[in-house]
Amino acid sequence: MMESPQHFLQLKDISSEELDYVFERTRRIKERFKTYERYWPLQDRTLVMIFEKASTRTRLSFEAGMHQLGGTAIYLNTRDSQLGRGESIEDAAEVISRMSDIVMIRTYEQDVIERFSSHSRVPVINGLTNEYHPCQILADIFTYMEHRGSIKGRTVAWIGDSNNVCNTWLQAAEVFGFNVHVSTPPGYEVEAERAGLYGTDHFEQFADPMDAAREADLVTTDVWTSMGFEAENEERRRDFADWQVDAEMMRAARPDAVFMHCLPAHRGEEVAAEVIDGPQSVVWDEAENRLHTQKALMEYLLLGRLND
Ligand code: CP
Ligand code: NVA
């Protein structure tokens, strides 16, 4: 019997202790990258990336990251593979996982990635689903730690849609022990079950976004309309009009609060230009850290714990 591989399908799939290790490795891997030190622990390993939705950062960070670790990355999309022509996800998983060492998938329903992983011989990483975006929050927490130290006990304000990124912040709050203050327009509130939460101890919902932002250590938001929900665009523009992170909202947060956004951003919608381009914004570090955290994640899923 083959041992079943460890997957990363949602943030709570790994323990806080394992995540601490991944962050320690991220620091080491980032340092090596910055000093041009060759580091090829994944030589001869192949990553397959399956994209059913668009991407800039996720594709680039996984593809560049795998090359930098000495391996190869192959890009597949629904349009030019048999996945778009009705081959079952289970059959695709059987075949793809016999020809590769690790798989990353960006798709619609979480169920697709769950089914793929249950037929995969190799680790599967969630590169975004309608429900979760765990790789994003790895990078976000690492970025917070770089700028402000441990996130334990801190308050994160989430302003806007209770989407995949929000759900993952909520799971992270349970794993790391911090609080999330969420403010969404009526009708878009957090659904604890869909977010995969154990309870409601780590988050609080606020009708007024200013109240959610008050005294926060980190203020964050995301697009009003996520990929796959484009038909609701006009309605959402109206419903979310008062959920913009602007300078006044940042003033309600702690003076040393940072602003994050997973990107891509829409200035003038979910965030004012003066905030995302302002002194509290760490969005470029956040985007860069996708590369370093995911390299550490792939190293961990494929090689386990290392000491070098
Ligand atoms: N933040 C993020 O996942 O960006 P992409 O959609 O460009 O991959
Ligand atoms: N919530 C956004 C995140 C994009 C990285 C989406 O799903 O489209």
PDB file of C-alpha atoms and ligand atoms in Angstrom:
ATOM      1  CA  MET A   1       0.000   0.000   0.000  1.00  0.00           C
ATOM      2  CA  MET A   2       1.295   3.429  -0.895  1.00  0.00           C
ATOM      3  CA  GLU A   3       1.364   5.920   1.951  1.00  0.00           C
ATOM      4  CA  SER A   4      -1.166   8.688   1.256  1.00  0.00           C
ATOM      5  CA  PRO A   5       0.458  12.032   0.508  1.00  0.00           C
ATOM      6  CA  GLN A   6      -0.057  15.157   2.559  1.00  0.00           C
ATOM      7  CA  HIS A   7      -2.202  17.724   0.744  1.00  0.00           C
ATOM      8  CA  PHE A   8      -2.772  21.436   1.345  1.00  0.00           C
ATOM      9  CA  LEU A   9      -6.412  21.936   0.387  1.00  0.00           C
ATOM     10  CA  GLN A  10      -7.370  24.393   3.108  1.00  0.00           C
ATOM     11  CA  LEU A  11      -5.372  26.234   5.709  1.00  0.00           C
ATOM     12  CA  LYS A  12      -6.424  24.042   8.601  1.00  0.00           C
ATOM     13  CA  ASP A  13      -4.940  20.995   6.816  1.00  0.00           C
ATOM     14  CA  ILE A  14      -1.659  21.773   8.546  1.00  0.00           C
ATOM     15  CA  SER A  15      -1.051  22.422  12.213  1.00  0.00           C
ATOM     16  CA  SER A  16       0.304  25.644  13.667  1.00  0.00           C
ATOM     17  CA  GLU A  17       3.481  23.772  14.550  1.00  0.00           C
ATOM     18  CA  GLU A  18       3.962  22.676  10.913  1.00  0.00           C
ATOM     19  CA  LEU A  19       3.187  26.191   9.744  1.00  0.00           C
ATOM     20  CA  ASP A  20       5.822  27.588  12.102  1.00  0.00           C
ATOM     21  CA  TYR A  21       8.293  25.211  10.468  1.00  0.00           C
ATOM     22  CA  VAL A  22       7.198  26.292   6.961  1.00  0.00           C
ATOM     23  CA  PHE A  23       7.720  29.948   7.952  1.00  0.00           C
ATOM     24  CA  GLU A  24      11.168  29.176   9.338  1.00  0.00           C
ATOM     25  CA  ARG A  25      12.044  27.519   6.013  1.00  0.00           C
ATOM     26  CA  THR A  26      10.520  30.461   4.137  1.00  0.00           C
ATOM     27  CA  ARG A  27      13.007  32.791   5.870  1.00  0.00           C
ATOM     28  CA  ARG A  28      15.920  30.544   4.875  1.00  0.00           C
ATOM     29  CA  ILE A  29      14.713  30.063   1.299  1.00  0.00           C
ATOM     30  CA  LYS A  30      14.077  33.798   0.864  1.00  0.00           C
ATOM     31  CA  GLU A  31      17.550  34.618   2.178  1.00  0.00           C
ATOM     32  CA  ARG A  32      19.097  32.167  -0.306  1.00  0.00           C
ATOM     33  CA  PHE A  33      17.088  33.704  -3.150  1.00  0.00           C
ATOM     34  CA  LYS A  34      18.144  37.241  -2.186  1.00  0.00           C
ATOM     35  CA  THR A  35      21.829  36.276  -2.083  1.00  0.00           C
ATOM     36  CA  TYR A  36      21.704  34.336  -5.382  1.00  0.00           C
ATOM     37  CA  GLU A  37      22.610  31.092  -3.638  1.00  0.00           C
ATOM     38  CA  ARG A  38      21.690  28.109  -5.779  1.00  0.00           C
ATOM     39  CA  TYR A  39      19.329  25.789  -3.918  1.00  0.00           C
ATOM     40  CA  TRP A  40      17.988  22.803  -5.844  1.00  0.00           C
ATOM     41  CA  PRO A  41      16.358  20.394  -3.373  1.00  0.00           C
ATOM     42  CA  LEU A  42      13.618  19.570  -5.911  1.00  0.00           C
ATOM     43  CA  GLN A  43      15.911  18.725  -8.819  1.00  0.00           C
ATOM     44  CA  ASP A  44      14.155  16.341 -11.240  1.00  0.00           C
ATOM     45  CA  ARG A  45      10.789  16.939  -9.558  1.00  0.00           C
ATOM     46  CA  THR A  46       7.820  18.076 -11.640  1.00  0.00           C
ATOM     47  CA  LEU A  47       4.981  20.343 -10.573  1.00  0.00           C
ATOM     48  CA  VAL A  48       1.772  20.257 -12.634  1.00  0.00           C
ATOM     49  CA  MET A  49      -0.319  23.422 -12.365  1.00  0.00           C
ATOM     50  CA  ILE A  50      -3.966  23.192 -13.429  1.00  0.00           C
ATOM     51  CA  PHE A  51      -5.755  26.488 -13.944  1.00  0.00           C
ATOM     52  CA  GLU A  52      -9.496  26.699 -14.508  1.00  0.00           C
ATOM     53  CA  LYS A  53      -9.466  30.431 -13.677  1.00  0.00           C
ATOM     54  CA  ALA A  54      -7.127  33.302 -14.587  1.00  0.00           C
ATOM     55  CA  SER A  55      -3.987  34.080 -12.584  1.00  0.00           C
ATOM     56  CA  THR A  56      -0.891  36.250 -12.587  1.00  0.00           C
ATOM     57  CA  ARG A  57       0.677  35.842  -9.125  1.00  0.00           C
ATOM     58  CA  THR A  58      -0.203  32.213  -8.456  1.00  0.00           C
ATOM     59  CA  ARG A  59       1.059  30.961 -11.782  1.00  0.00           C
ATOM     60  CA  LEU A  60       4.194  33.037 -11.672  1.00  0.00           C
ATOM     61  CA  SER A  61       5.092  32.233  -8.074  1.00  0.00           C
ATOM     62  CA  PHE A  62       4.585  28.478  -8.474  1.00  0.00           C
ATOM     63  CA  GLU A  63       6.293  28.279 -11.854  1.00  0.00           C
ATOM     64  CA  ALA A  64       9.257  30.487 -10.934  1.00  0.00           C
ATOM     65  CA  GLY A  65       9.429  28.874  -7.482  1.00  0.00           C
ATOM     66  CA  MET A  66       9.658  25.346  -8.858  1.00  0.00           C
ATOM     67  CA  HIS A  67      12.416  26.376 -11.311  1.00  0.00           C
ATOM     68  CA  GLN A  68      14.329  28.098  -8.506  1.00  0.00           C
ATOM     69  CA  LEU A  69      14.188  24.868  -6.456  1.00  0.00           C
ATOM     70  CA  GLY A  70      15.699  22.956  -9.370  1.00  0.00           C
ATOM     71  CA  GLY A  71      12.494  21.378 -10.676  1.00  0.00           C
ATOM     72  CA  THR A  72      10.153  21.828 -13.622  1.00  0.00           C
ATOM     73  CA  ALA A  73       6.624  23.231 -13.789  1.00  0.00           C
ATOM     74  CA  ILE A  74       4.002  22.325 -16.398  1.00  0.00           C
ATOM     75  CA  TYR A  75       0.951  24.514 -16.999  1.00  0.00           C
ATOM     76  CA  LEU A  76      -2.388  22.960 -17.954  1.00  0.00           C
ATOM     77  CA  ASN A  77      -5.682  24.745 -18.438  1.00  0.00           C
ATOM     78  CA  THR A  78      -9.210  23.640 -19.133  1.00  0.00           C
ATOM     79  CA  ARG A  79      -9.194  25.101 -22.640  1.00  0.00           C
ATOM     80  CA  ASP A  80      -6.441  22.983 -24.150  1.00  0.00           C
ATOM     81  CA  SER A  81      -6.531  19.838 -22.019  1.00  0.00           C
ATOM     82  CA  GLN A  82      -9.023  16.998 -21.860  1.00  0.00           C
ATOM     83  CA  LEU A  83     -10.295  18.476 -18.584  1.00  0.00           C
ATOM     84  CA  GLY A  84     -12.383  20.882 -20.633  1.00  0.00           C
ATOM     85  CA  ARG A  85     -13.804  18.055 -22.734  1.00  0.00           C
ATOM     86  CA  GLY A  86     -15.416  16.032 -19.992  1.00  0.00           C
ATOM     87  CA  GLU A  87     -12.638  13.710 -18.767  1.00  0.00           C
ATOM     88  CA  SER A  88     -13.511  13.019 -15.159  1.00  0.00           C
ATOM     89  CA  ILE A  89     -11.524  14.705 -12.446  1.00  0.00           C
ATOM     90  CA  GLU A  90     -10.836  11.304 -10.879  1.00  0.00           C
ATOM     91  CA  ASP A  91      -9.321   9.905 -14.101  1.00  0.00           C
ATOM     92  CA  ALA A  92      -7.293  13.067 -14.610  1.00  0.00           C
ATOM     93  CA  ALA A  93      -5.932  12.768 -11.069  1.00  0.00           C
ATOM     94  CA  GLU A  94      -4.897   9.140 -11.572  1.00  0.00           C
ATOM     95  CA  VAL A  95      -2.956  10.012 -14.737  1.00  0.00           C
ATOM     96  CA  ILE A  96      -1.478  13.385 -13.781  1.00  0.00           C
ATOM     97  CA  SER A  97      -0.240  12.083 -10.440  1.00  0.00           C
ATOM     98  CA  ARG A  98       1.601   9.185 -12.109  1.00  0.00           C
ATOM     99  CA  MET A  99       3.587  11.616 -14.255  1.00  0.00           C
ATOM    100  CA  SER A 100       4.413  14.291 -11.713  1.00  0.00           C
ATOM    101  CA  ASP A 101       5.546  14.787  -8.120  1.00  0.00           C
ATOM    102  CA  ILE A 102       3.212  17.532  -6.935  1.00  0.00           C
ATOM    103  CA  VAL A 103       0.066  19.239  -8.287  1.00  0.00           C
ATOM    104  CA  MET A 104      -1.405  22.706  -7.799  1.00  0.00           C
ATOM    105  CA  ILE A 105      -5.008  23.370  -8.816  1.00  0.00           C
ATOM    106  CA  ARG A 106      -6.996  26.588  -9.212  1.00  0.00           C
ATOM    107  CA  THR A 107     -10.639  25.768  -9.793  1.00  0.00           C
ATOM    108  CA  TYR A 108     -14.245  26.577  -8.862  1.00  0.00           C
ATOM    109  CA  GLU A 109     -15.771  24.302  -6.205  1.00  0.00           C
ATOM    110  CA  GLN A 110     -13.656  22.942  -3.361  1.00  0.00           C
ATOM    111  CA  ASP A 111     -15.276  19.588  -4.101  1.00  0.00           C
ATOM    112  CA  VAL A 112     -13.269  19.350  -7.357  1.00  0.00           C
ATOM    113  CA  ILE A 113      -9.954  19.612  -5.544  1.00  0.00           C
ATOM    114  CA  GLU A 114     -11.114  17.206  -2.817  1.00  0.00           C
ATOM    115  CA  ARG A 115     -12.040  14.626  -5.462  1.00  0.00           C
ATOM    116  CA  PHE A 116      -8.778  15.155  -7.319  1.00  0.00           C
ATOM    117  CA  SER A 117      -6.729  14.714  -4.147  1.00  0.00           C
ATOM    118  CA  SER A 118      -8.519  11.520  -3.175  1.00  0.00           C
ATOM    119  CA  HIS A 119      -7.306   9.984  -6.472  1.00  0.00           C
ATOM    120  CA  SER A 120      -3.836  11.515  -6.431  1.00  0.00           C
ATOM    121  CA  ARG A 121      -0.613   9.689  -5.546  1.00  0.00           C
ATOM    122  CA  VAL A 122       1.155  13.006  -4.975  1.00  0.00           C
ATOM    123  CA  PRO A 123       0.521  16.088  -2.802  1.00  0.00           C
ATOM    124  CA  VAL A 124      -2.135  18.492  -4.073  1.00  0.00           C
ATOM    125  CA  ILE A 125      -2.074  22.220  -3.278  1.00  0.00           C
ATOM    126  CA  ASN A 126      -5.100  24.512  -3.461  1.00  0.00           C
ATOM    127  CA  GLY A 127      -4.189  27.470  -5.670  1.00  0.00           C
ATOM    128  CA  LEU A 128      -7.652  29.038  -5.052  1.00  0.00           C
ATOM    129  CA  THR A 129     -11.183  27.696  -5.076  1.00  0.00           C
ATOM    130  CA  ASN A 130     -14.507  29.488  -4.589  1.00  0.00           C
ATOM    131  CA  GLU A 131     -14.217  28.602  -0.894  1.00  0.00           C
ATOM    132  CA  TYR A 132     -10.524  29.039   0.026  1.00  0.00           C
ATOM    133  CA  HIS A 133      -7.159  30.531  -0.932  1.00  0.00           C
ATOM    134  CA  PRO A 134      -4.741  29.028   1.608  1.00  0.00           C
ATOM    135  CA  CYS A 135      -1.488  29.896  -0.228  1.00  0.00           C
ATOM    136  CA  GLN A 136      -2.466  33.564  -0.095  1.00  0.00           C
ATOM    137  CA  ILE A 137      -2.854  33.582   3.666  1.00  0.00           C
ATOM    138  CA  LEU A 138       0.478  31.787   4.163  1.00  0.00           C
ATOM    139  CA  ALA A 139       2.094  34.731   2.378  1.00  0.00           C
ATOM    140  CA  ASP A 140      -0.022  37.291   4.229  1.00  0.00           C
ATOM    141  CA  ILE A 141       0.850  35.985   7.687  1.00  0.00           C
ATOM    142  CA  PHE A 142       4.516  35.683   6.787  1.00  0.00           C
ATOM    143  CA  THR A 143       4.408  39.301   5.580  1.00  0.00           C
ATOM    144  CA  TYR A 144       2.755  40.444   8.800  1.00  0.00           C
ATOM    145  CA  MET A 145       5.449  38.648  10.823  1.00  0.00           C
ATOM    146  CA  GLU A 146       8.210  40.307   8.798  1.00  0.00           C
ATOM    147  CA  HIS A 147       6.760  43.758   9.414  1.00  0.00           C
ATOM    148  CA  ARG A 148       5.277  43.510  12.896  1.00  0.00           C
ATOM    149  CA  GLY A 149       6.205  40.173  14.540  1.00  0.00           C
ATOM    150  CA  SER A 150       3.854  37.424  15.718  1.00  0.00           C
ATOM    151  CA  ILE A 151       0.214  37.661  14.648  1.00  0.00           C
ATOM    152  CA  LYS A 152      -0.982  35.772  17.743  1.00  0.00           C
ATOM    153  CA  GLY A 153      -3.491  37.842  19.712  1.00  0.00           C
ATOM    154  CA  ARG A 154      -3.700  40.557  17.005  1.00  0.00           C
ATOM    155  CA  THR A 155      -6.844  41.863  15.314  1.00  0.00           C
ATOM    156  CA  VAL A 156      -7.354  41.630  11.564  1.00  0.00           C
ATOM    157  CA  ALA A 157     -10.150  43.722  10.016  1.00  0.00           C
ATOM    158  CA  TRP A 158     -11.696  42.181   6.915  1.00  0.00           C
ATOM    159  CA  ILE A 159     -13.779  44.723   4.961  1.00  0.00           C
ATOM    160  CA  GLY A 160     -15.997  43.575   2.064  1.00  0.00           C
ATOM    161  CA  ASP A 161     -17.029  40.226   0.636  1.00  0.00           C
ATOM    162  CA  SER A 162     -16.943  37.096   2.805  1.00  0.00           C
ATOM    163  CA  ASN A 163     -15.183  35.236  -0.017  1.00  0.00           C
ATOM    164  CA  ASN A 164     -12.447  32.579  -0.370  1.00  0.00           C
ATOM    165  CA  VAL A 165      -9.741  34.870   1.048  1.00  0.00           C
ATOM    166  CA  CYS A 166     -11.943  35.924   3.983  1.00  0.00           C
ATOM    167  CA  ASN A 167     -12.792  32.286   4.781  1.00  0.00           C
ATOM    168  CA  THR A 168      -9.104  31.453   4.836  1.00  0.00           C
ATOM    169  CA  TRP A 169      -8.301  34.354   7.186  1.00  0.00           C
ATOM    170  CA  LEU A 170     -10.984  32.939   9.491  1.00  0.00           C
ATOM    171  CA  GLN A 171      -9.408  29.484   9.441  1.00  0.00           C
ATOM    172  CA  ALA A 172      -5.994  31.011  10.050  1.00  0.00           C
ATOM    173  CA  ALA A 173      -7.362  32.869  13.078  1.00  0.00           C
ATOM    174  CA  GLU A 174      -8.291  29.517  14.612  1.00  0.00           C
ATOM    175  CA  VAL A 175      -4.934  27.925  13.800  1.00  0.00           C
ATOM    176  CA  PHE A 176      -2.739  30.857  14.928  1.00  0.00           C
ATOM    177  CA  GLY A 177      -4.910  32.354  17.680  1.00  0.00           C
ATOM    178  CA  PHE A 178      -5.836  35.840  16.476  1.00  0.00           C
ATOM    179  CA  ASN A 179      -9.142  37.662  15.895  1.00  0.00           C
ATOM    180  CA  VAL A 180     -10.880  38.739  12.709  1.00  0.00           C
ATOM    181  CA  HIS A 181     -13.364  41.607  12.656  1.00  0.00           C
ATOM    182  CA  VAL A 182     -15.482  41.143   9.556  1.00  0.00           C
ATOM    183  CA  SER A 183     -17.768  43.711   7.990  1.00  0.00           C
ATOM    184  CA  THR A 184     -19.778  42.764   4.914  1.00  0.00           C
ATOM    185  CA  PRO A 185     -22.874  44.356   3.387  1.00  0.00           C
ATOM    186  CA  PRO A 186     -26.157  42.731   4.483  1.00  0.00           C
ATOM    187  CA  GLY A 187     -26.707  39.474   2.631  1.00  0.00           C
ATOM    188  CA  TYR A 188     -22.982  38.748   2.239  1.00  0.00           C
ATOM    189  CA  GLU A 189     -22.182  37.667   5.811  1.00  0.00           C
ATOM    190  CA  VAL A 190     -19.760  34.891   6.776  1.00  0.00           C
ATOM    191  CA  GLU A 191     -21.206  31.385   6.617  1.00  0.00           C
ATOM    192  CA  ALA A 192     -19.281  29.525   9.308  1.00  0.00           C
ATOM    193  CA  GLU A 193     -19.921  26.101   7.794  1.00  0.00           C
ATOM    194  CA  ARG A 194     -18.820  27.109   4.283  1.00  0.00           C
ATOM    195  CA  ALA A 195     -15.744  28.750   5.820  1.00  0.00           C
ATOM    196  CA  GLY A 196     -14.918  25.404   7.463  1.00  0.00           C
ATOM    197  CA  LEU A 197     -14.677  26.862  10.968  1.00  0.00           C
ATOM    198  CA  TYR A 198     -14.638  24.956  14.222  1.00  0.00           C
ATOM    199  CA  GLY A 199     -16.499  27.728  16.036  1.00  0.00           C
ATOM    200  CA  THR A 200     -17.159  31.446  16.238  1.00  0.00           C
ATOM    201  CA  ASP A 201     -14.639  32.352  18.967  1.00  0.00           C
ATOM    202  CA  HIS A 202     -12.110  33.944  16.635  1.00  0.00           C
ATOM    203  CA  PHE A 203     -14.298  36.284  14.647  1.00  0.00           C
ATOM    204  CA  GLU A 204     -16.904  38.953  15.120  1.00  0.00           C
ATOM    205  CA  GLN A 205     -19.192  40.496  12.493  1.00  0.00           C
ATOM    206  CA  PHE A 206     -19.845  44.255  12.339  1.00  0.00           C
ATOM    207  CA  ALA A 207     -22.570  46.041  10.389  1.00  0.00           C
ATOM    208  CA  ASP A 208     -20.433  49.187  10.082  1.00  0.00           C
ATOM    209  CA  PRO A 209     -17.002  48.745   8.451  1.00  0.00           C
ATOM    210  CA  MET A 210     -15.603  51.609  10.560  1.00  0.00           C
ATOM    211  CA  ASP A 211     -16.378  49.571  13.683  1.00  0.00           C
ATOM    212  CA  ALA A 212     -14.596  46.535  12.238  1.00  0.00           C
ATOM    213  CA  ALA A 213     -11.507  48.628  11.468  1.00  0.00           C
ATOM    214  CA  ARG A 214     -11.317  50.263  14.897  1.00  0.00           C
ATOM    215  CA  GLU A 215      -8.044  49.435  16.697  1.00  0.00           C
ATOM    216  CA  ALA A 216      -7.172  46.738  14.115  1.00  0.00           C
ATOM    217  CA  ASP A 217      -3.519  45.738  13.623  1.00  0.00           C
ATOM    218  CA  LEU A 218      -4.066  44.758  10.003  1.00  0.00           C
ATOM    219  CA  VAL A 219      -6.758  45.994   7.621  1.00  0.00           C
ATOM    220  CA  THR A 220      -7.457  43.961   4.518  1.00  0.00           C
ATOM    221  CA  THR A 221      -9.970  43.641   1.725  1.00  0.00           C
ATOM    222  CA  ASP A 222     -10.465  42.025  -1.679  1.00  0.00           C
ATOM    223  CA  VAL A 223     -12.419  42.570  -4.892  1.00  0.00           C
ATOM    224  CA  TRP A 224     -16.171  42.999  -4.588  1.00  0.00           C
ATOM    225  CA  THR A 225     -16.714  40.368  -7.306  1.00  0.00           C
ATOM    226  CA  SER A 226     -14.571  37.245  -7.272  1.00  0.00           C
ATOM    227  CA  MET A 227     -13.849  35.095 -10.314  1.00  0.00           C
ATOM    228  CA  GLY A 228     -16.870  32.988 -11.165  1.00  0.00           C
ATOM    229  CA  PHE A 229     -19.368  35.553  -9.822  1.00  0.00           C
ATOM    230  CA  GLU A 230     -19.144  38.048 -12.708  1.00  0.00           C
ATOM    231  CA  ALA A 231     -22.908  37.870 -13.368  1.00  0.00           C
ATOM    232  CA  GLU A 232     -23.440  39.627 -10.011  1.00  0.00           C
ATOM    233  CA  ASN A 233     -21.051  42.467 -10.835  1.00  0.00           C
ATOM    234  CA  GLU A 234     -23.566  45.315 -11.196  1.00  0.00           C
ATOM    235  CA  GLU A 235     -25.562  44.313  -8.120  1.00  0.00           C
ATOM    236  CA  ARG A 236     -22.371  43.979  -6.066  1.00  0.00           C
ATOM    237  CA  ARG A 237     -21.106  47.413  -7.119  1.00  0.00           C
ATOM    238  CA  ARG A 238     -24.252  48.894  -5.598  1.00  0.00           C
ATOM    239  CA  ASP A 239     -24.259  46.679  -2.493  1.00  0.00           C
ATOM    240  CA  PHE A 240     -20.567  47.196  -1.657  1.00  0.00           C
ATOM    241  CA  ALA A 241     -20.321  50.951  -2.361  1.00  0.00           C
ATOM    242  CA  ASP A 242     -19.854  51.786   1.359  1.00  0.00           C
ATOM    243  CA  TRP A 243     -17.279  49.011   1.927  1.00  0.00           C
ATOM    244  CA  GLN A 244     -14.213  50.800   0.606  1.00  0.00           C
ATOM    245  CA  VAL A 245     -11.031  50.914   2.684  1.00  0.00           C
ATOM    246  CA  ASP A 246     -10.128  54.605   2.620  1.00  0.00           C
ATOM    247  CA  ALA A 247      -7.837  56.875   4.636  1.00  0.00           C
ATOM    248  CA  GLU A 248     -10.527  57.576   7.215  1.00  0.00           C
ATOM    249  CA  MET A 249     -10.938  53.848   7.855  1.00  0.00           C
ATOM    250  CA  MET A 250      -7.174  53.415   8.197  1.00  0.00           C
ATOM    251  CA  ARG A 251      -7.200  56.214  10.786  1.00  0.00           C
ATOM    252  CA  ALA A 252      -9.698  54.194  12.857  1.00  0.00           C
ATOM    253  CA  ALA A 253      -7.199  51.299  12.972  1.00  0.00           C
ATOM    254  CA  ARG A 254      -4.103  51.332  15.182  1.00  0.00           C
ATOM    255  CA  PRO A 255      -1.481  53.880  14.104  1.00  0.00           C
ATOM    256  CA  ASP A 256       0.939  51.066  13.208  1.00  0.00           C
ATOM    257  CA  ALA A 257      -1.672  49.019  11.305  1.00  0.00           C
ATOM    258  CA  VAL A 258      -0.660  47.602   7.937  1.00  0.00           C
ATOM    259  CA  PHE A 259      -2.875  47.338   4.866  1.00  0.00           C
ATOM    260  CA  MET A 260      -2.966  44.154   2.772  1.00  0.00           C
ATOM    261  CA  HIS A 261      -4.728  43.091  -0.420  1.00  0.00           C
ATOM    262  CA  CYS A 262      -4.208  39.766  -2.178  1.00  0.00           C
ATOM    263  CA  LEU A 263      -4.395  41.572  -5.570  1.00  0.00           C
ATOM    264  CA  PRO A 264      -5.507  42.181  -8.241  1.00  0.00           C
ATOM    265  CA  ALA A 265      -7.004  45.400  -6.796  1.00  0.00           C
ATOM    266  CA  HIS A 266      -9.560  47.862  -8.094  1.00  0.00           C
ATOM    267  CA  ARG A 267      -8.627  51.346  -6.898  1.00  0.00           C
ATOM    268  CA  GLY A 268     -11.744  53.391  -6.221  1.00  0.00           C
ATOM    269  CA  GLU A 269     -13.811  50.272  -5.472  1.00  0.00           C
ATOM    270  CA  GLU A 270     -12.748  48.120  -2.500  1.00  0.00           C
ATOM    271  CA  VAL A 271      -9.713  50.308  -1.754  1.00  0.00           C
ATOM    272  CA  ALA A 272      -8.852  53.972  -2.223  1.00  0.00           C
ATOM    273  CA  ALA A 273      -5.642  54.667  -4.145  1.00  0.00           C
ATOM    274  CA  GLU A 274      -4.311  56.696  -1.191  1.00  0.00           C
ATOM    275  CA  VAL A 275      -4.432  53.552   0.965  1.00  0.00           C
ATOM    276  CA  ILE A 276      -3.053  50.903  -1.376  1.00  0.00           C
ATOM    277  CA  ASP A 277      -0.363  53.307  -2.604  1.00  0.00           C
ATOM    278  CA  GLY A 278       0.146  54.833   0.845  1.00  0.00           C
ATOM    279  CA  PRO A 279       2.709  54.294   3.621  1.00  0.00           C
ATOM    280  CA  GLN A 280       0.769  51.604   5.528  1.00  0.00           C
ATOM    281  CA  SER A 281       0.384  49.364   2.487  1.00  0.00           C
ATOM    282  CA  VAL A 282       2.588  46.254   2.303  1.00  0.00           C
ATOM    283  CA  VAL A 283       0.945  44.769  -0.795  1.00  0.00           C
ATOM    284  CA  TRP A 284       4.128  44.365  -2.864  1.00  0.00           C
ATOM    285  CA  ASP A 285       5.929  42.490  -0.091  1.00  0.00           C
ATOM    286  CA  GLU A 286       2.762  40.435   0.307  1.00  0.00           C
ATOM    287  CA  ALA A 287       2.757  39.533  -3.405  1.00  0.00           C
ATOM    288  CA  GLU A 288       6.490  38.710  -3.384  1.00  0.00           C
ATOM    289  CA  ASN A 289       6.085  36.456  -0.369  1.00  0.00           C
ATOM    290  CA  ARG A 290       3.785  34.184  -2.368  1.00  0.00           C
ATOM    291  CA  LEU A 291       6.991  32.994  -4.039  1.00  0.00           C
ATOM    292  CA  HIS A 292       8.960  32.306  -0.872  1.00  0.00           C
ATOM    293  CA  THR A 293       6.182  30.742   1.222  1.00  0.00           C
ATOM    294  CA  GLN A 294       5.088  28.422  -1.595  1.00  0.00           C
ATOM    295  CA  LYS A 295       8.662  27.272  -2.198  1.00  0.00           C
ATOM    296  CA  ALA A 296       8.851  26.361   1.492  1.00  0.00           C
ATOM    297  CA  LEU A 297       5.461  24.650   1.284  1.00  0.00           C
ATOM    298  CA  MET A 298       6.462  22.526  -1.733  1.00  0.00           C
ATOM    299  CA  GLU A 299       9.757  21.631  -0.077  1.00  0.00           C
ATOM    300  CA  TYR A 300       7.897  20.551   3.065  1.00  0.00           C
ATOM    301  CA  LEU A 301       5.229  18.516   1.255  1.00  0.00           C
ATOM    302  CA  LEU A 302       7.860  16.711  -0.844  1.00  0.00           C
ATOM    303  CA  LEU A 303      10.850  16.356   1.480  1.00  0.00           C
ATOM    304  CA  GLY A 304       9.511  16.783   5.004  1.00  0.00           C
ATOM    305  CA  ARG A 305      11.672  18.486   7.628  1.00  0.00           C
ATOM    306  CA  LEU A 306      15.196  19.560   6.719  1.00  0.00           C
ATOM    307  CA  ASN A 307      17.911  21.112   8.833  1.00  0.00           C
ATOM    308  CA  ASP A 308      20.149  22.913   6.352  1.00  0.00           C
TER     309      ASP A 308
HETATM  310  N1   CP B   1      -3.589  36.874  -5.345  1.00  0.00           N
HETATM  311  C1   CP B   1      -3.638  35.976  -6.354  1.00  0.00           C
HETATM  312  O1   CP B   1      -3.865  34.779  -6.160  1.00  0.00           O
HETATM  313  O2   CP B   1      -3.401  36.521  -7.567  1.00  0.00           O
HETATM  314  P1   CP B   1      -3.593  35.818  -8.992  1.00  0.00           P
HETATM  315  O3   CP B   1      -5.081  35.687  -9.223  1.00  0.00           O
HETATM  316  O4   CP B   1      -2.950  36.777  -9.965  1.00  0.00           O
HETATM  317  O5   CP B   1      -2.926  34.492  -8.977  1.00  0.00           O
HETATM  318  N1  NVA B   2     -11.399  36.581  -4.236  1.00  0.00           N
HETATM  319  C1  NVA B   2     -10.654  36.705  -5.462  1.00  0.00           C
HETATM  320  C2  NVA B   2      -9.209  36.445  -5.215  1.00  0.00           C
HETATM  321  C3  NVA B   2      -8.325  36.561  -6.436  1.00  0.00           C
HETATM  322  C4  NVA B   2      -6.897  36.245  -6.137  1.00  0.00           C
HETATM  323  C5  NVA B   2     -11.213  35.749  -6.492  1.00  0.00           C
HETATM  324  O1  NVA B   2     -11.538  34.610  -6.129  1.00  0.00           O
HETATM  325  O2  NVA B   2     -11.357  36.136  -7.652  1.00  0.00           O
END
